[in-house]
Coordinates of C-alpha atoms in Angstrom, one line a residue:
Q1 CA 0.2 -0.4 -0.1
A2 CA 2.4 2.3 0.9
A3 CA 4.9 1.3 -2.2
E4 CA 2.0 1.9 -4.2
G5 CA 0.9 5.9 -2.8
I6 CA 4.7 6.7 -4.0
L7 CA 4.7 5.0 -7.1
A8 CA 0.9 6.2 -8.6
V9 CA 2.0 9.8 -7.8
Q10 CA 5.6 9.4 -9.4
R11 CA 3.8 7.4 -12.8
A12 CA 1.7 10.7 -12.9
H13 CA 4.1 13.1 -12.1
G14 CA 7.8 11.9 -12.5
K15 CA 10.1 10.6 -10.3
D16 CA 10.9 13.7 -8.8
A17 CA 6.6 14.5 -7.1
A18 CA 8.3 11.9 -4.3
A19 CA 10.3 13.4 -1.7
I20 CA 11.8 11.5 1.5
Y21 CA 13.0 13.0 4.8
R22 CA 15.1 11.3 7.2
G23 CA 15.7 12.8 10.8
E24 CA 18.1 12.9 13.4
P25 CA 17.0 9.2 14.9
V26 CA 18.4 7.9 12.1
T27 CA 21.9 7.7 13.4
H28 CA 21.3 6.2 16.4
N29 CA 19.7 3.4 14.1
L30 CA 22.3 0.9 12.7
G31 CA 19.6 -0.4 10.4
A32 CA 17.8 3.2 9.5
S33 CA 21.8 4.0 9.2
L34 CA 22.3 1.7 6.6
L35 CA 19.2 1.4 4.6
G36 CA 18.5 4.8 4.7
P37 CA 20.8 5.3 1.1
E38 CA 18.8 1.9 -0.2
L39 CA 15.6 3.9 -0.4
V40 CA 16.7 6.9 -1.2
A41 CA 17.8 5.7 -4.3
A42 CA 14.7 3.2 -5.0
L43 CA 12.4 6.3 -5.2
G44 CA 14.8 7.8 -8.1
T45 CA 14.1 11.5 -6.7
R46 CA 16.2 14.5 -6.5
N47 CA 13.9 15.6 -3.5
H48 CA 15.7 14.2 -0.8
F49 CA 16.1 16.2 3.2
S50 CA 17.5 15.5 6.5
A51 CA 17.9 16.9 9.4
N52 CA 21.7 17.3 8.4
S53 CA 20.9 20.7 6.5
L54 CA 19.7 21.9 10.5
D55 CA 23.0 20.9 12.2
Q56 CA 25.6 20.0 10.8
F57 CA 26.4 20.4 6.7
P58 CA 29.1 24.0 7.0
K59 CA 31.2 21.3 8.9
Q60 CA 31.2 18.8 6.2
L61 CA 30.6 20.7 3.3
V62 CA 34.3 22.4 4.6
S63 CA 35.6 19.2 4.9
H64 CA 34.7 18.2 1.4
W65 CA 36.7 21.4 -0.1
M66 CA 39.5 21.1 2.2
Y67 CA 39.9 17.3 3.0
G68 CA 38.2 15.7 -0.2
N69 CA 35.4 14.0 1.6
G70 CA 32.2 15.6 3.4
L71 CA 32.6 12.8 6.2
L72 CA 36.0 13.0 7.0
L73 CA 35.8 15.2 10.1
S74 CA 38.4 16.8 12.6
V75 CA 37.2 15.9 16.2
P76 CA 38.7 17.6 19.7
D77 CA 41.6 15.6 21.0
V78 CA 40.0 16.6 24.3
D79 CA 41.4 13.5 26.8
R80 CA 44.6 15.4 25.7
T81 CA 44.9 18.8 25.2
D82 CA 45.8 22.0 26.8
Y83 CA 43.6 24.8 25.7
M84 CA 40.0 23.6 24.6
L85 CA 38.5 26.9 22.8
I86 CA 34.9 26.2 22.5
L87 CA 32.0 28.4 20.6
G88 CA 28.8 28.0 20.6
A89 CA 28.9 24.7 22.4
N90 CA 27.4 23.3 24.7
P91 CA 28.7 19.7 25.3
I92 CA 27.9 19.1 28.9
I93 CA 24.6 19.1 27.8
S94 CA 24.4 17.8 24.4
N95 CA 27.0 15.0 25.3
G96 CA 28.9 16.4 22.4
S97 CA 28.1 16.8 18.9
L98 CA 29.8 16.0 16.3
M99 CA 32.7 14.9 19.3
T100 CA 31.3 11.0 20.5
A101 CA 32.7 11.4 24.4
P102 CA 31.0 9.7 26.7
G103 CA 31.7 11.3 30.2
I104 CA 32.6 14.5 28.3
Q105 CA 31.8 16.1 32.3
N106 CA 34.7 14.4 33.8
R107 CA 36.7 14.3 30.4
L108 CA 36.4 18.7 30.6
R109 CA 37.2 18.5 34.4
R110 CA 40.5 16.4 33.4
I111 CA 42.1 18.9 31.6
R112 CA 41.6 21.7 34.0
E113 CA 42.7 19.1 36.5
R114 CA 46.0 18.4 34.2
G115 CA 47.1 22.4 34.2
G116 CA 45.4 23.0 31.4
R117 CA 42.5 25.6 30.0
I118 CA 38.8 25.5 28.9
V119 CA 37.6 29.0 27.5
V120 CA 33.9 29.3 26.1
I121 CA 32.5 31.8 23.9
D122 CA 28.7 32.0 24.5
P123 CA 25.5 34.0 24.3
V124 CA 24.8 31.9 27.2
R125 CA 26.7 31.4 30.3
T126 CA 26.0 27.8 30.0
R127 CA 26.5 24.7 32.0
T128 CA 29.9 23.9 29.9
A129 CA 31.0 28.0 30.2
E130 CA 30.2 27.3 34.4
L131 CA 33.0 24.6 33.7
A132 CA 35.3 26.5 32.6
D133 CA 38.0 29.2 33.3
E134 CA 36.8 31.7 30.8
H135 CA 33.7 32.7 29.6
H136 CA 32.6 35.4 27.4
F137 CA 29.8 36.5 25.7
I138 CA 29.2 37.3 22.1
R139 CA 26.6 38.1 19.6
P140 CA 24.5 35.4 18.2
G141 CA 25.9 34.9 14.4
T142 CA 29.3 37.0 14.8
D143 CA 31.6 33.6 15.3
T144 CA 33.2 34.4 11.9
F145 CA 34.1 37.7 13.1
L146 CA 36.1 35.9 16.2
L147 CA 36.9 33.1 14.4
A148 CA 38.7 35.3 11.7
A149 CA 40.4 37.7 14.3
L150 CA 42.1 35.7 15.6
C151 CA 43.5 33.7 12.7
H152 CA 44.6 37.5 11.5
V153 CA 46.3 37.8 14.9
V154 CA 48.4 34.0 14.2
L155 CA 49.8 35.4 10.7
A156 CA 50.0 39.2 11.7
E157 CA 52.6 38.1 14.2
N158 CA 54.4 35.4 12.6
R159 CA 52.8 33.1 14.9
T160 CA 52.4 30.0 12.2
R161 CA 53.4 26.6 12.4
L162 CA 52.2 24.4 9.8
G163 CA 54.4 21.6 11.1
A164 CA 53.6 18.0 9.3
L165 CA 50.9 19.8 7.1
E166 CA 53.3 22.3 4.8
S167 CA 54.1 20.1 2.2
I168 CA 50.4 19.2 1.9
A169 CA 49.0 22.6 2.6
E170 CA 48.1 24.6 -1.3
R171 CA 47.6 28.3 -0.9
F172 CA 48.9 29.6 2.5
E173 CA 50.6 32.8 1.6
S174 CA 46.9 34.2 0.1
L175 CA 45.7 33.5 3.9
E176 CA 47.2 36.8 5.7
E177 CA 45.7 38.9 2.7
I178 CA 42.1 37.6 2.6
L179 CA 42.3 38.4 6.7
A180 CA 43.8 41.3 6.8
G181 CA 40.8 42.8 7.5
F182 CA 39.6 41.2 10.3
V183 CA 41.7 43.0 12.9
P184 CA 40.7 43.1 16.5
E185 CA 40.1 46.7 17.2
R186 CA 38.0 46.4 13.9
V187 CA 35.5 43.4 15.1
A188 CA 35.1 44.2 18.7
D189 CA 32.2 46.6 19.0
R190 CA 30.0 44.0 16.5
I191 CA 31.0 40.6 18.3
G192 CA 30.7 42.6 22.1
M193 CA 34.0 41.9 23.1
S194 CA 37.0 43.8 23.7
P195 CA 39.8 43.5 21.3
E196 CA 42.4 43.1 24.5
A197 CA 40.1 39.9 25.2
I198 CA 40.4 38.8 22.0
R199 CA 44.1 38.8 21.3
S200 CA 44.4 37.5 25.2
I201 CA 42.5 34.1 23.5
A202 CA 44.8 34.1 20.3
D203 CA 48.4 34.5 22.7
A204 CA 46.9 31.7 25.3
F205 CA 45.8 29.4 22.0
C206 CA 48.9 30.2 20.4
E207 CA 51.0 29.4 23.3
A208 CA 49.7 26.6 24.6
E209 CA 51.5 23.5 23.4
R210 CA 48.2 21.7 22.6
A211 CA 45.2 23.2 21.6
V212 CA 41.7 23.1 19.9
C213 CA 39.3 24.9 18.3
Y214 CA 35.7 23.2 18.5
G215 CA 32.7 25.5 17.5
R216 CA 29.3 23.4 17.0
M217 CA 25.3 24.0 16.2
G218 CA 25.5 27.9 17.5
V219 CA 28.5 28.3 14.8
S220 CA 26.9 25.8 12.1
T221 CA 23.6 27.2 12.5
S222 CA 24.4 31.4 12.3
P223 CA 24.4 33.7 9.4
F224 CA 28.0 32.5 7.3
A225 CA 28.1 29.2 8.6
A226 CA 30.4 27.6 6.6
A227 CA 32.6 30.5 6.2
A228 CA 32.9 30.0 10.7
S229 CA 33.1 26.4 10.2
W230 CA 35.9 26.7 7.9
L231 CA 37.9 29.2 10.6
V232 CA 37.9 26.6 13.6
E233 CA 39.7 24.5 11.2
L234 CA 42.2 27.2 10.0
L235 CA 42.8 28.4 13.1
N236 CA 43.4 24.8 13.8
I237 CA 46.0 24.3 10.9
V238 CA 47.9 27.9 11.8
T239 CA 48.9 27.2 15.0
G240 CA 49.6 23.4 14.1
N241 CA 46.8 21.3 16.3
L242 CA 45.5 19.5 13.1
D243 CA 46.1 16.1 13.3
R244 CA 48.2 15.8 16.0
P245 CA 47.6 14.4 19.9
G246 CA 45.8 17.7 21.8
G247 CA 44.4 18.8 18.9
A248 CA 42.1 18.0 16.4
M249 CA 42.4 14.7 15.0
F250 CA 40.4 12.5 12.5
P251 CA 39.2 9.3 13.4
N252 CA 40.0 6.4 11.6
P253 CA 37.0 3.6 13.2
P254 CA 36.5 0.0 12.7
V255 CA 33.8 0.6 9.7
D256 CA 36.0 2.8 7.3
V257 CA 32.4 5.2 5.7
V258 CA 34.2 7.7 4.1
S259 CA 36.3 4.7 2.1
I260 CA 33.2 2.8 1.7
E261 CA 30.7 5.6 0.8
G262 CA 33.4 7.2 -1.7
Q263 CA 33.3 10.7 -2.8
T264 CA 31.2 13.6 -1.5
S265 CA 29.1 15.2 -4.0
R266 CA 28.0 19.1 -4.2
G267 CA 26.3 20.8 -7.5
L268 CA 25.2 17.9 -9.4
F269 CA 22.1 19.0 -9.2
H270 CA 20.1 22.7 -7.6
S271 CA 17.0 23.5 -5.7
R272 CA 14.1 24.0 -8.6
T273 CA 12.5 27.0 -5.8
R274 CA 15.9 28.7 -4.5
G275 CA 18.9 26.8 -6.8
T276 CA 20.8 26.0 -3.7
P277 CA 23.2 23.5 -4.8
E278 CA 22.7 20.0 -3.2
F279 CA 25.4 18.3 -0.9
M280 CA 26.1 14.6 -0.6
G281 CA 23.2 14.2 -2.3
E282 CA 20.3 16.3 -0.5
L283 CA 18.5 20.0 -0.6
P284 CA 18.4 22.0 2.4
A285 CA 15.6 21.2 4.8
A286 CA 14.6 24.4 4.9
T287 CA 13.0 24.7 1.2
L288 CA 10.7 21.7 1.6
A289 CA 7.6 23.7 2.1
D290 CA 8.6 25.7 -1.1
E291 CA 9.0 22.1 -2.5
I292 CA 5.7 21.3 -2.2
Q293 CA 3.4 24.2 -2.2
T294 CA 5.4 25.5 -6.3
P295 CA 4.0 24.7 -9.3
G296 CA 5.5 23.4 -11.7
D297 CA 8.2 20.2 -13.1
W298 CA 9.8 17.8 -9.8
Q299 CA 7.2 19.6 -7.5
V300 CA 6.2 17.5 -4.3
R301 CA 3.3 15.9 -4.6
A302 CA 4.3 12.6 -1.9
L303 CA 7.1 12.6 0.5
V304 CA 8.5 10.0 2.8
T305 CA 9.7 10.4 6.5
L306 CA 11.8 8.4 8.1
A307 CA 12.2 8.8 11.8
G308 CA 11.7 12.8 11.7
N309 CA 9.5 15.7 12.7
P310 CA 10.7 18.2 10.6
V311 CA 7.2 20.7 11.5
L312 CA 9.3 20.7 14.7
S313 CA 13.0 20.8 13.5
S314 CA 13.0 23.2 10.4
P315 CA 12.5 26.7 10.6
G316 CA 8.7 28.1 9.3
G317 CA 7.4 24.8 11.5
R318 CA 3.6 26.8 10.3
Q319 CA 4.5 26.8 6.8
L320 CA 5.6 23.7 6.6
D321 CA 2.3 22.2 8.5
A322 CA 0.3 23.9 6.2
A323 CA 2.0 22.5 3.6
L324 CA 1.9 19.0 4.3
E325 CA -1.7 19.2 4.4
K326 CA -1.8 20.1 0.5
L327 CA 0.0 16.4 -0.4
D328 CA -1.4 13.5 -2.7
F329 CA 0.3 11.2 -0.6
M330 CA 2.4 10.6 2.3
V331 CA 4.0 7.7 4.3
A332 CA 6.0 7.7 7.8
I333 CA 7.9 5.2 8.9
D334 CA 7.7 6.4 12.7
F335 CA 6.2 4.8 16.1
Y336 CA 5.1 8.3 17.1
L337 CA 1.5 10.1 15.8
N338 CA 3.4 13.6 16.1
E339 CA 3.2 16.8 14.0
T340 CA 4.7 16.0 11.4
T341 CA 2.9 12.3 10.6
R342 CA -0.3 13.3 11.6
H343 CA -0.2 13.8 7.7
A344 CA 0.5 10.7 6.5
Q345 CA -2.3 8.6 5.2
L346 CA -0.3 5.8 6.4
I347 CA 2.3 5.1 9.4
L348 CA 4.5 1.8 9.2
P349 CA 5.8 1.9 12.4
P350 CA 9.0 0.2 14.2
V351 CA 10.0 -1.8 16.8
S352 CA 11.6 0.2 19.9
P353 CA 15.4 0.9 20.4
L354 CA 16.0 -2.0 22.8
E355 CA 13.8 -4.6 20.8
R356 CA 16.5 -3.9 17.9
D357 CA 20.6 -4.8 17.4
H358 CA 22.7 -1.9 17.5
F359 CA 26.2 -0.3 16.9
D360 CA 27.3 3.2 16.1
L361 CA 27.9 3.1 12.6
V362 CA 27.7 6.7 12.3
F363 CA 29.1 8.7 16.0
Q364 CA 32.2 6.0 15.6
L365 CA 32.9 8.4 12.3
F366 CA 33.8 11.3 15.3
A367 CA 34.5 9.3 18.3
V368 CA 37.6 10.8 21.1
R369 CA 38.6 7.1 21.3
N370 CA 38.7 4.5 19.3
A371 CA 36.3 1.9 20.9
P372 CA 33.6 0.2 19.4
R373 CA 30.7 -1.8 21.1
W374 CA 27.8 -4.2 19.8
S375 CA 24.9 -3.9 21.3
P376 CA 22.2 -7.0 21.3
A377 CA 18.4 -6.2 21.6
V378 CA 17.3 -6.4 25.1
F379 CA 13.5 -7.7 24.4
V380 CA 12.6 -10.3 21.6
P381 CA 9.9 -8.2 19.5
P382 CA 6.4 -9.2 19.8
R383 CA 5.2 -11.3 17.1
G384 CA 4.1 -9.7 13.7
T385 CA 6.2 -6.3 14.2
Q386 CA 9.0 -5.3 11.9
T387 CA 12.3 -3.4 12.6
D388 CA 12.8 -0.2 10.3
A389 CA 15.6 -2.2 8.1
Q390 CA 12.6 -4.7 7.9
I391 CA 10.5 -2.3 6.9
V392 CA 12.8 -0.1 4.9
L393 CA 14.0 -2.5 3.1
Q394 CA 10.3 -3.9 2.2
L395 CA 9.5 -0.5 0.9
A396 CA 12.2 -0.1 -1.5
R397 CA 12.4 -3.7 -2.5
R398 CA 8.7 -3.1 -4.1
L399 CA 10.3 0.2 -5.5
R400 CA 12.6 -1.3 -7.1
A401 CA 10.8 -4.3 -8.2
A402 CA 7.9 -1.9 -10.0
R403 CA 10.3 0.6 -11.6
G404 CA 13.2 -2.5 -12.6
L405 CA 16.1 -1.5 -11.2
S406 CA 18.7 -2.9 -9.4
G407 CA 21.9 -0.6 -7.7
R408 CA 26.0 -1.0 -7.5
A409 CA 27.4 -4.2 -7.0
I410 CA 27.8 -3.7 -3.7
A411 CA 24.1 -2.5 -2.7
V412 CA 22.9 -5.9 -4.6
L413 CA 25.4 -7.8 -2.3
H414 CA 24.1 -6.2 0.4
R415 CA 19.9 -6.3 -1.0
A416 CA 21.3 -10.3 -1.1
L417 CA 22.3 -10.9 2.2
L418 CA 19.8 -8.4 3.9
A419 CA 16.8 -10.3 1.7
L420 CA 17.7 -13.6 4.1
D421 CA 16.8 -11.8 6.6
P422 CA 16.9 -8.1 7.4
E423 CA 17.9 -8.1 11.0
R424 CA 20.2 -11.5 10.0
G425 CA 21.5 -10.0 7.5
L426 CA 22.1 -6.8 8.9
R427 CA 25.3 -8.3 11.0
L428 CA 26.5 -9.9 8.1
V429 CA 26.7 -6.7 6.6
L430 CA 28.8 -5.3 9.9
D431 CA 30.7 -8.4 10.5
L432 CA 31.6 -8.2 6.5
A433 CA 32.5 -4.6 7.2
L434 CA 34.6 -5.0 10.1
R435 CA 36.6 -8.0 8.4
T436 CA 37.4 -5.6 6.0
G437 CA 38.2 -2.6 7.8
P438 CA 41.3 -0.8 9.8
M439 CA 41.4 -2.9 12.3
G440 CA 39.8 -6.2 10.8
S441 CA 40.9 -9.4 10.6
L442 CA 41.5 -9.4 7.4
R443 CA 44.3 -7.5 7.9
H444 CA 45.2 -8.2 11.0
P445 CA 44.5 -12.2 11.3
F446 CA 44.4 -13.5 14.2
K447 CA 43.5 -10.3 16.4
G448 CA 41.5 -8.2 13.8
L449 CA 37.9 -7.1 14.9
T450 CA 35.0 -9.7 13.8
L451 CA 31.2 -9.1 15.0
G452 CA 31.9 -12.0 16.5
K453 CA 34.5 -10.9 18.5
L454 CA 32.9 -7.6 19.4
R455 CA 29.9 -9.7 20.3
R456 CA 32.3 -11.3 23.0
H457 CA 32.9 -8.5 24.7
P458 CA 29.6 -6.6 26.1
H459 CA 31.1 -3.7 27.0
G460 CA 33.4 -3.4 23.8
I461 CA 36.2 -3.2 22.9
D462 CA 38.7 0.0 24.0
L463 CA 41.2 0.2 20.7
G464 CA 43.3 3.6 21.9
P465 CA 43.0 7.4 20.9
M466 CA 43.1 8.7 18.0
E467 CA 46.0 8.8 16.4
A468 CA 47.7 10.6 13.0
C469 CA 46.8 9.5 9.6
L470 CA 45.6 12.6 7.7
A471 CA 48.4 12.5 5.1
D472 CA 47.2 8.8 4.4
R473 CA 43.8 10.1 4.8
L474 CA 43.7 12.6 2.4
R475 CA 43.2 10.6 -0.8
S476 CA 41.0 10.8 -3.8
T477 CA 38.5 8.1 -3.8
A478 CA 38.6 7.9 -7.4
T479 CA 42.2 7.7 -8.5
G480 CA 43.6 6.5 -5.1
K481 CA 46.5 9.6 -5.2
K482 CA 47.1 11.7 -2.6
M483 CA 45.5 15.1 -2.2
T484 CA 46.7 18.4 -0.8
I485 CA 44.6 20.5 1.5
D486 CA 43.4 23.7 -0.1
L487 CA 43.3 26.1 2.9
A488 CA 41.5 28.9 0.8
P489 CA 38.9 27.3 -1.3
Q490 CA 37.4 30.5 -3.3
E491 CA 34.0 30.1 -2.5
L492 CA 34.5 30.1 1.1
V493 CA 37.2 33.4 0.7
D494 CA 34.5 34.9 -1.6
E495 CA 32.1 34.5 1.7
L496 CA 34.5 35.6 3.7
H497 CA 35.0 39.1 2.1
R498 CA 30.6 39.0 2.3
A499 CA 30.8 38.9 6.1
E500 CA 33.4 41.4 6.2
R501 CA 31.2 44.1 3.8
S502 CA 28.6 43.1 7.3
L503 CA 30.4 44.3 10.0
L504 CA 29.4 47.7 10.2
D505 CA 25.7 46.5 10.0
A506 CA 23.9 47.3 12.9
A507 CA 22.7 44.4 14.8
P508 CA 19.4 44.0 15.7
E509 CA 18.2 45.2 18.6
L510 CA 17.0 41.1 20.7
M511 CA 17.9 38.0 18.5
L512 CA 16.9 35.0 19.4
I513 CA 19.1 31.6 19.6
G514 CA 18.1 27.8 20.5
R515 CA 19.1 26.1 23.5
R516 CA 18.5 22.1 24.8
E517 CA 17.9 21.4 28.1
A518 CA 19.3 18.6 29.5
R519 CA 16.5 15.9 29.7
T520 CA 15.8 16.0 26.2
L521 CA 17.2 14.8 22.5
N522 CA 15.3 17.3 20.3
S523 CA 11.7 16.7 19.9
W524 CA 11.3 12.5 20.0
S525 CA 11.7 12.0 23.9
H526 CA 9.2 14.7 25.2
N527 CA 6.5 11.7 25.6
L528 CA 8.8 9.6 27.9
P529 CA 7.9 9.6 31.4
K530 CA 11.3 9.5 32.9
L531 CA 12.5 12.2 31.2
V532 CA 9.7 14.1 30.9
S533 CA 8.8 15.5 34.6
G534 CA 8.6 18.0 37.3
R535 CA 8.7 21.8 36.2
D536 CA 7.9 23.0 32.2
R537 CA 11.3 23.5 30.6
C538 CA 9.7 25.5 27.1
V539 CA 10.5 28.9 28.7
L540 CA 12.0 32.3 27.2
H541 CA 15.0 33.1 29.1
L542 CA 16.2 37.1 28.6
H543 CA 18.7 39.0 30.8
T544 CA 17.1 41.5 33.5
K545 CA 17.6 44.7 32.0
D546 CA 16.0 44.0 28.5
A547 CA 13.2 43.0 30.4
Q548 CA 12.7 46.0 32.3
A549 CA 13.3 47.8 30.0
R550 CA 9.9 46.6 28.6
G551 CA 7.9 45.9 31.6
I552 CA 8.3 42.3 31.6
K553 CA 8.0 40.7 34.7
D554 CA 9.7 37.5 35.9
Q555 CA 7.4 33.9 34.9
G556 CA 5.2 36.5 33.0
V557 CA 3.7 35.8 29.5
V558 CA 5.3 37.4 26.6
K559 CA 4.4 38.3 23.3
L560 CA 7.6 37.2 21.2
A561 CA 7.3 38.2 17.3
S562 CA 9.7 38.1 14.3
R563 CA 9.1 38.3 10.5
V564 CA 7.2 35.3 10.3
G565 CA 5.3 34.5 13.6
T566 CA 3.9 35.7 16.8
L567 CA 4.0 33.2 19.8
S568 CA 3.3 33.2 23.3
V569 CA 5.7 32.2 26.3
V570 CA 6.2 32.3 29.6
A571 CA 9.7 34.6 30.8
R572 CA 12.0 33.7 33.1
L573 CA 14.6 36.6 34.1
S574 CA 18.8 35.8 34.1
E575 CA 21.3 37.1 34.1
H576 CA 23.5 34.1 32.2
V577 CA 22.0 35.5 29.2
M578 CA 23.9 38.6 27.0
P579 CA 21.7 41.4 27.0
G580 CA 20.1 41.7 24.0
V581 CA 19.4 37.9 23.6
V582 CA 16.6 35.8 24.0
T583 CA 16.5 32.2 23.9
L584 CA 13.9 29.2 23.6
P585 CA 15.0 25.0 23.5
H586 CA 14.1 23.5 20.8
G587 CA 11.8 20.4 19.7
Y588 CA 8.6 22.0 21.6
G589 CA 5.3 22.9 20.1
H590 CA 2.9 19.7 20.9
G591 CA -0.3 21.6 21.2
R592 CA -1.4 20.8 18.0
E593 CA -4.4 18.7 16.9
G594 CA -4.3 15.2 16.0
I595 CA -1.1 13.6 17.3
R596 CA -1.3 10.9 20.0
M597 CA 1.6 12.2 22.2
T598 CA 0.2 12.4 26.0
L599 CA 2.8 13.5 28.0
A600 CA 4.3 15.5 25.6
T601 CA 0.6 17.4 24.8
R602 CA 0.6 17.5 28.5
H603 CA 4.1 20.1 28.3
A604 CA 3.5 20.7 25.2
G605 CA 5.2 24.3 25.2
V606 CA 6.1 26.2 22.1
S607 CA 8.4 25.3 19.0
I608 CA 11.0 28.4 18.1
N609 CA 10.4 27.6 14.3
D610 CA 7.3 29.0 14.2
L611 CA 9.8 31.8 15.1
T612 CA 12.6 31.1 12.4
D613 CA 12.7 31.9 8.8
P614 CA 12.9 29.1 6.2
G615 CA 14.0 32.1 4.0
E616 CA 17.4 32.5 5.4
I617 CA 19.9 29.6 4.7
D618 CA 23.6 30.2 4.9
P619 CA 23.9 30.0 1.1
L620 CA 27.4 27.6 0.9
S621 CA 25.7 24.4 2.5
G622 CA 21.9 25.6 1.8
T623 CA 22.1 25.0 6.5
A624 CA 18.9 26.9 8.3
I625 CA 19.8 29.7 10.0
L626 CA 18.5 28.9 13.2
N627 CA 20.4 31.4 15.8
G628 CA 20.2 34.8 15.3
V629 CA 16.4 35.2 14.3
P630 CA 15.8 39.1 14.9
V631 CA 12.6 39.5 17.3
S632 CA 10.8 41.7 19.1
I633 CA 9.0 41.1 23.0
E634 CA 6.5 42.8 24.8
P635 CA 4.2 41.4 28.0
G636 CA 1.8 39.3 26.3
S637 CA -1.2 37.0 27.2
A638 CA -1.8 33.0 26.8
G639 CA -3.1 33.7 23.1
D640 CA -0.7 35.7 21.3
N641 CA 0.5 32.6 18.8
E642 CA -0.1 33.0 15.5

């Protein structure tokens, strides 16, 4: 029924009339991670969207241009660094984020215990900032200017040390001129930090024996996000801290997804509504509503969602909510009837996470320590239920059969193994990947990894810390030849010049940023009794001065408005928020009709993405700008949601 509904739309309007959206929980699901691309290929559509363009695409695009692959990501060697500079990240609450580091709070504490320093740059004094040696407020969206100023100081004062990268780094000589306009005195007022503080951070970073700069969501979802992500890499490179212990390093996981996937792509096709280039086969999630509502060739008329809730997670949630009503057909692979899946004609519910096997295929790509682990299912699934892998494989098989598709040889092999039994097949595919990987039994007879060996070690196998490996990994998967690092990709240089031209622009009087609450994982844990308890956490934090200037009282209801929407929310006054900044947690907004999430509805809250603007994206990566949204605020009432 699901396949027939999709195929009916594609027969009438073309293969691109169907779209797929994959949510963030896919990365925590071995079957969905391995087989999601199979479903995308079986659909045969260019309309592929995911949570990647709401999160990390700027960093991946920079890796694509600098290192030749969007999956080859640098990770802070937090266990050996002496100086950690953190921008727009709160790892104590997020448990890392593109940094698989269990027990991150203890890891950060150990930096200080061994005499190192932690410096946090953030518009909010977060839990991580409270643990740090220094915390500096910064205006949202200005990380690019700070990072450019730090790199400028290093280059202008001739404190660079490329070290082992000197022979493979290209265009180093052009960097000083590119960054010439970002002297600390010029950017200080714009970012809200003093020139002395900027220079002090640059000095300390250079003087540390081992230092690393780490930037995450606040960097990736702000204006000029790709340029900022590039400058994070550049600061680590020009100070000699890339690919060395204590700096930014590259994991070499037991399943080498980078080599298996081959080269990443950009610009093979473009969004028909925005002209934005695809990246890694995907279009920006921020454009999904436009792709549904705009008539023309490959207009989206059918949608498949896999563990996703873009009505809450993508910008302009109300616009997308309305757009989903206009679809001819929608199918959701999800066990929740949530704000997005309520629009589906058909819901295919998988088993729970404790009823399927798991291996961290994705999170090993950015693990600070190589420690693979196999997690078998805790419970036997009830009879008649299916895992995500079984559902996805059957749907893909029916779509392929109807269209006479075969696919790549390796995909055909995987499908043959999975056809025996999807769950058993997954184990066979994983075992094959482990055996042929860098630590596998085929390369290391008698002591190499196999799935059987992992299963005999239920707590995992510690294979040690990251090791310098960039020179060996900088290879073109198409030619096998060594590559060099392009320190100044032209698209990023042009974007930095665009950022420089905006330096004199007046900052908005008040800006909205998101935040993560410790007991929630985006929206998909809001219906779990063990995690959702006690006080309501969806409240607006703002500085006391901003509240007093507008007649707003603590615990009072306020009217919060942006260009695209208005909502009412309870305000909480705080000295931990920078003046001129307000912050809301993301993932809330469960008050819509038709959802069946009793506990989540009881703590419905409001959706920050009813205020974020789908028209604002990072032009290079297509990532939604979810932070630094201009807003106004005034005393209000509970009926101000529009």
